[in-house]
PDB file of C-alpha atoms in Angstrom:
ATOM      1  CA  UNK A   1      -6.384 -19.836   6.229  1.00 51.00           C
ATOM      2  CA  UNK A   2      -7.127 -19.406   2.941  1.00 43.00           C
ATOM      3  CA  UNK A   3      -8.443 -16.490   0.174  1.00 44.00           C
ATOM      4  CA  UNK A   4     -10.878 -16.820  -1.595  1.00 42.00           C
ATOM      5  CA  UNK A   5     -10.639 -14.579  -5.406  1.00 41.00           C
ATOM      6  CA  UNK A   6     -13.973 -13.364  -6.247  1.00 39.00           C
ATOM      7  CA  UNK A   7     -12.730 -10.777  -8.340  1.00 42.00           C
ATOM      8  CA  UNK A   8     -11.105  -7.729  -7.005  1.00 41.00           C
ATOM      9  CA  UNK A   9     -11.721  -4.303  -8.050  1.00 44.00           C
ATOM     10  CA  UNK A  10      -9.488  -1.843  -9.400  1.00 47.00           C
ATOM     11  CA  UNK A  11      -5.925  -1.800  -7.353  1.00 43.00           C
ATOM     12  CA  UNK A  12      -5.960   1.383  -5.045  1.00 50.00           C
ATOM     13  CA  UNK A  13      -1.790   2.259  -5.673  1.00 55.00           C
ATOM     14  CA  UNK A  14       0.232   3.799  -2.731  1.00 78.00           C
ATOM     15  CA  UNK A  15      -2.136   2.822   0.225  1.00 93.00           C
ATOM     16  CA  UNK A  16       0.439   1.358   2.751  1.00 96.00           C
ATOM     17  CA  UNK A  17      -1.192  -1.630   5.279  1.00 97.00           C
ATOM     18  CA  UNK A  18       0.361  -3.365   7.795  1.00 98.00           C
ATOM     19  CA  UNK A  19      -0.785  -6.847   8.907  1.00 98.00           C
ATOM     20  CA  UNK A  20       0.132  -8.693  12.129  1.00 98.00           C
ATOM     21  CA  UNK A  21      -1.016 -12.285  11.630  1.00 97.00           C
ATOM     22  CA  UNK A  22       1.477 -14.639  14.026  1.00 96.00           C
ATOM     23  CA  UNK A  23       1.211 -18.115  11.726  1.00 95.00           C
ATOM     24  CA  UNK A  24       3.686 -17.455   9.125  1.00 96.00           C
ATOM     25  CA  UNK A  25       2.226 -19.231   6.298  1.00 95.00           C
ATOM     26  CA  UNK A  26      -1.106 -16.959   6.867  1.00 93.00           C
ATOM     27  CA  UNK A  27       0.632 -13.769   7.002  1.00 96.00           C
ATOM     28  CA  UNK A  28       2.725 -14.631   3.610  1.00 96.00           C
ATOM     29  CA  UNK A  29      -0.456 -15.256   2.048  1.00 93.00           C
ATOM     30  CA  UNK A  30      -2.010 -12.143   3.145  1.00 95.00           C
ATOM     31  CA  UNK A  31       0.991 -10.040   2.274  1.00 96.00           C
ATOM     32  CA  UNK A  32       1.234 -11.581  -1.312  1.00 95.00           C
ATOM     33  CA  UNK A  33      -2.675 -10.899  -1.939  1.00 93.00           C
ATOM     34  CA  UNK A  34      -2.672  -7.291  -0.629  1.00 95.00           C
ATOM     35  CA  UNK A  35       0.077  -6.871  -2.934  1.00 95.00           C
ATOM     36  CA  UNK A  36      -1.716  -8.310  -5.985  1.00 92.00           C
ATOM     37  CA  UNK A  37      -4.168  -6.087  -5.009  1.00 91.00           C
ATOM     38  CA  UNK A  38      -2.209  -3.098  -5.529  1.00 92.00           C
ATOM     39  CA  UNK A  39      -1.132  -2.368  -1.825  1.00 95.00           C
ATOM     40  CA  UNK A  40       2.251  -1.472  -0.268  1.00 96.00           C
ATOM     41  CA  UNK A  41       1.819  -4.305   2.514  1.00 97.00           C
ATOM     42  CA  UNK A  42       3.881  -4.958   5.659  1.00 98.00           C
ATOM     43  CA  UNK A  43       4.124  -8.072   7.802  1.00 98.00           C
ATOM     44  CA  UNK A  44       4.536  -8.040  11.842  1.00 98.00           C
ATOM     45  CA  UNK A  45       4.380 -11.331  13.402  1.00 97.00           C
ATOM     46  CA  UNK A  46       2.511 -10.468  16.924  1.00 97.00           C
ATOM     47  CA  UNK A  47       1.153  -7.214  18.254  1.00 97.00           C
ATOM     48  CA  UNK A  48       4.352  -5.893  19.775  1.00 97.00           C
ATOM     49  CA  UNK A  49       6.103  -6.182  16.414  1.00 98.00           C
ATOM     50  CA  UNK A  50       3.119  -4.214  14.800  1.00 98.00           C
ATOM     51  CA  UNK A  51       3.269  -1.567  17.260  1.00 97.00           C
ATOM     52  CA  UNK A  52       7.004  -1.233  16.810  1.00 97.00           C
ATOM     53  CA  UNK A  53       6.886  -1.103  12.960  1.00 97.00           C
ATOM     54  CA  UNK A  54       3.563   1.316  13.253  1.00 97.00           C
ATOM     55  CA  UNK A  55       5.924   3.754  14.944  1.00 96.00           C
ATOM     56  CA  UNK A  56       8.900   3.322  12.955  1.00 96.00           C
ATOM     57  CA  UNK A  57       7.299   4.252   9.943  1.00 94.00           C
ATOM     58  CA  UNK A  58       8.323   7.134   8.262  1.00 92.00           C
ATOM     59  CA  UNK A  59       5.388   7.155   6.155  1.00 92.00           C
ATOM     60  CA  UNK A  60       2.356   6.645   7.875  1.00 93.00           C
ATOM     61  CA  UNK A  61      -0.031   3.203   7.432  1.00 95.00           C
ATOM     62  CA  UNK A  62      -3.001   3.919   5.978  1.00 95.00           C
ATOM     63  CA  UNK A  63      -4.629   0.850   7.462  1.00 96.00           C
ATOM     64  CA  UNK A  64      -3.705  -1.888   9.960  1.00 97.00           C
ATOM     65  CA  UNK A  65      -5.504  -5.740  10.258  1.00 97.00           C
ATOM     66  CA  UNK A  66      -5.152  -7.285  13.441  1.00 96.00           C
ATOM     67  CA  UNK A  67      -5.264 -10.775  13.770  1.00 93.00           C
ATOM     68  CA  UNK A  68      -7.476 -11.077  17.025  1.00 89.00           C
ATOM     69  CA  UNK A  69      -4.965 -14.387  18.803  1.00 89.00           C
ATOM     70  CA  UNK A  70      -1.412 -13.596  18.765  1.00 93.00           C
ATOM     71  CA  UNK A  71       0.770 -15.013  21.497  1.00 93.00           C
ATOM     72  CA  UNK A  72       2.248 -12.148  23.901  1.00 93.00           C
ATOM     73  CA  UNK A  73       0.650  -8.496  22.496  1.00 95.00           C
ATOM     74  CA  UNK A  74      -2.800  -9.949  20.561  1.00 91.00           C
ATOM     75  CA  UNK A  75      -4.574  -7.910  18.341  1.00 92.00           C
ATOM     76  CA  UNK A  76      -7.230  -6.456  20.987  1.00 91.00           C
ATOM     77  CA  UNK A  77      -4.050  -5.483  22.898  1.00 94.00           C
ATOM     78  CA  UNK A  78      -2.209  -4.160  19.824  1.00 96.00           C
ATOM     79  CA  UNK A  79      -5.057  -1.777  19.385  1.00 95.00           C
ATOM     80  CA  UNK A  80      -5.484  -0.402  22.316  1.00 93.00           C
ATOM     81  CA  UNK A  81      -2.391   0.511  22.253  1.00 95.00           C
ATOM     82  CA  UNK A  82      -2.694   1.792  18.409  1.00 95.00           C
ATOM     83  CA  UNK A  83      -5.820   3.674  19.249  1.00 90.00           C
ATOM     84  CA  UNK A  84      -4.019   5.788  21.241  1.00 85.00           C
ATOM     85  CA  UNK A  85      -1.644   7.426  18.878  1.00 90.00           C
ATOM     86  CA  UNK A  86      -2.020  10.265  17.585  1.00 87.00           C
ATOM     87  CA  UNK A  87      -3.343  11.083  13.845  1.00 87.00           C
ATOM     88  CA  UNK A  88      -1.207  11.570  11.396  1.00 85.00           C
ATOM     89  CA  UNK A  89      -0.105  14.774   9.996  1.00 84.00           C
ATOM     90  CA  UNK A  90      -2.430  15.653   6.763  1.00 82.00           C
ATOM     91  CA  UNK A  91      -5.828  13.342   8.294  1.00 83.00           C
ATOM     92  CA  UNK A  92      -8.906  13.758   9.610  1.00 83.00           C
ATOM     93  CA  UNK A  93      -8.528  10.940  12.050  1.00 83.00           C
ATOM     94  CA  UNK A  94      -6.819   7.839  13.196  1.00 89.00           C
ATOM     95  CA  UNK A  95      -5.597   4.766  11.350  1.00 94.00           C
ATOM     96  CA  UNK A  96      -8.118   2.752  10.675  1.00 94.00           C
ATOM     97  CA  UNK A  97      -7.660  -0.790  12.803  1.00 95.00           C
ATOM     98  CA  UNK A  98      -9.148  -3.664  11.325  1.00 94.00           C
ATOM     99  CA  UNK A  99      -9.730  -7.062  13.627  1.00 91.00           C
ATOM    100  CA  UNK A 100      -9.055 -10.236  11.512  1.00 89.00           C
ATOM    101  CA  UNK A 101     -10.120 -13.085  12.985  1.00 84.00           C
ATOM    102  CA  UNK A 102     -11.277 -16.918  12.200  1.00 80.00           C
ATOM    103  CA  UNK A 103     -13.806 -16.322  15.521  1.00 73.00           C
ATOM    104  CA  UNK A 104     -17.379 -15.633  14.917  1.00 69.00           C
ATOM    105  CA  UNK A 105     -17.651 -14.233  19.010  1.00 70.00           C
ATOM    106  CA  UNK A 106     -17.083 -10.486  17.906  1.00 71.00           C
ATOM    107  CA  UNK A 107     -19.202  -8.375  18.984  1.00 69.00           C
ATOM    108  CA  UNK A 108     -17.517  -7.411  21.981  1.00 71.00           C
ATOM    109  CA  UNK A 109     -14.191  -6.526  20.366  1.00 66.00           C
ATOM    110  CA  UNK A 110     -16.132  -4.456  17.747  1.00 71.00           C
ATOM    111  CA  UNK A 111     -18.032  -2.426  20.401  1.00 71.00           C
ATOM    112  CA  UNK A 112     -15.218  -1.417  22.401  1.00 77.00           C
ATOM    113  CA  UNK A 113     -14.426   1.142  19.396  1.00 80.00           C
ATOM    114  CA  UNK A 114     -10.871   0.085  18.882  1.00 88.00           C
ATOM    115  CA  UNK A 115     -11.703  -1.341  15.507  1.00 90.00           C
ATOM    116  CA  UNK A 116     -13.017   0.297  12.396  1.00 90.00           C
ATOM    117  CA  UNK A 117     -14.069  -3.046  10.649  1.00 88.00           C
ATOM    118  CA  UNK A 118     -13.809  -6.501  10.654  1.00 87.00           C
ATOM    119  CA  UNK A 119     -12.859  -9.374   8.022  1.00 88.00           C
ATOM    120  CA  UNK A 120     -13.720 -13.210   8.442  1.00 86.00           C
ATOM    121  CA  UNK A 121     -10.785 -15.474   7.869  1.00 84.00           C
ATOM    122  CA  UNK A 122     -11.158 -17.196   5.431  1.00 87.00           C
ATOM    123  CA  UNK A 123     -10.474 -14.040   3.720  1.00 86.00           C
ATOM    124  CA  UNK A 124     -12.138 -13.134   0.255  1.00 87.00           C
ATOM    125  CA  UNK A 125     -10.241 -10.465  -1.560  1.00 84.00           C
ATOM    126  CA  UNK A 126     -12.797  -8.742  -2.948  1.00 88.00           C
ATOM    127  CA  UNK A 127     -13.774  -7.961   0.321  1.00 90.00           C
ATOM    128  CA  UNK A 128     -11.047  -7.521   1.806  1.00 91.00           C
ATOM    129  CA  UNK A 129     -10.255  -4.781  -1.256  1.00 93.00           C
ATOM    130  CA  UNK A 130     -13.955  -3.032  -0.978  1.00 93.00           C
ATOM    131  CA  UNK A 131     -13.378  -2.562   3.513  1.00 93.00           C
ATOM    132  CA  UNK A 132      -9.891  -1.105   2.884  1.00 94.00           C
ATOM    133  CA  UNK A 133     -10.837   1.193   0.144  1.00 93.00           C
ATOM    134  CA  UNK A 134     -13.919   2.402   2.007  1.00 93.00           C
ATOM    135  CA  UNK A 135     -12.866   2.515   5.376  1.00 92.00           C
ATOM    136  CA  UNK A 136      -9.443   4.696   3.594  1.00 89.00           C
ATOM    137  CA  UNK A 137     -11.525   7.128   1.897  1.00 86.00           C
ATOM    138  CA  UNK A 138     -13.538   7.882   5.602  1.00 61.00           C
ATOM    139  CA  UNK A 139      -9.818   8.757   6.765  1.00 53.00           C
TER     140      UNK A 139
END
């Protein structure tokens, strides 16, 4: 996988996302450009691990991406499971869920109403930055 810099916007401080991507090398990447973006970013290497971390928090996520195949808990699993918590204290509603995925077959995944978005791998930041910042500020 790679990301593609076609100039970010400003850094949005503070927001805290978590990203379960299983291949190593793509979740490193993904970490390191969420940081250069400005986000506190967390990496889970499968579903299970996501879920874990997600409730072990003791500051909530403001956002999580899903990569869609993961072996054991995948990403459609990992939010179902996700969906179900409860909101945070101090929102209006959920954590966003965001399905990550080199697939173009989404539609049914994104009309199940698990997800709140979607982002193509490869990933372009300033995509990547706009869908976190709006889908956020709806939170």
């Amino acid at each position: 996988m790679s990301i593609q810099n076609t100039g970010a916007e400003d850094p949005a401080p503070g927001l805290r996302v978590l990203v379960a991507e299983d291949n190593r090398v793509n979740r490193e990447l993904v970490l390191a450009v969420l940081c250069r973006l400005g986000y506190q970013a967390t990496g889970a290497a499968d579903g299970a691990e996501a879920i874990a971390l997600f409730d072990a928090a003791e500051t909530p996520f403001d956002l999580v991406l899903l990569d869609l195949n993961m072996p054991g808990v995948g990403g459609a699993e990992a939010a179902r499971e996700l969906h179900g918590r409860p909101v945070p204290a101090g929102r209006d509603r959920s954590v966003p869920l965001v399905l990550m995925t080199a697939e173009t077959d989404v539609i049914d995944h994104l009309t199940t109403g698990l997800f709140s978005g979607y982002v193509a791998k490869p990933l372009a930041w300033n995509d990547l930055d706009a869908l976190i910042k709006r889908l956020v500020a709806l939170s």
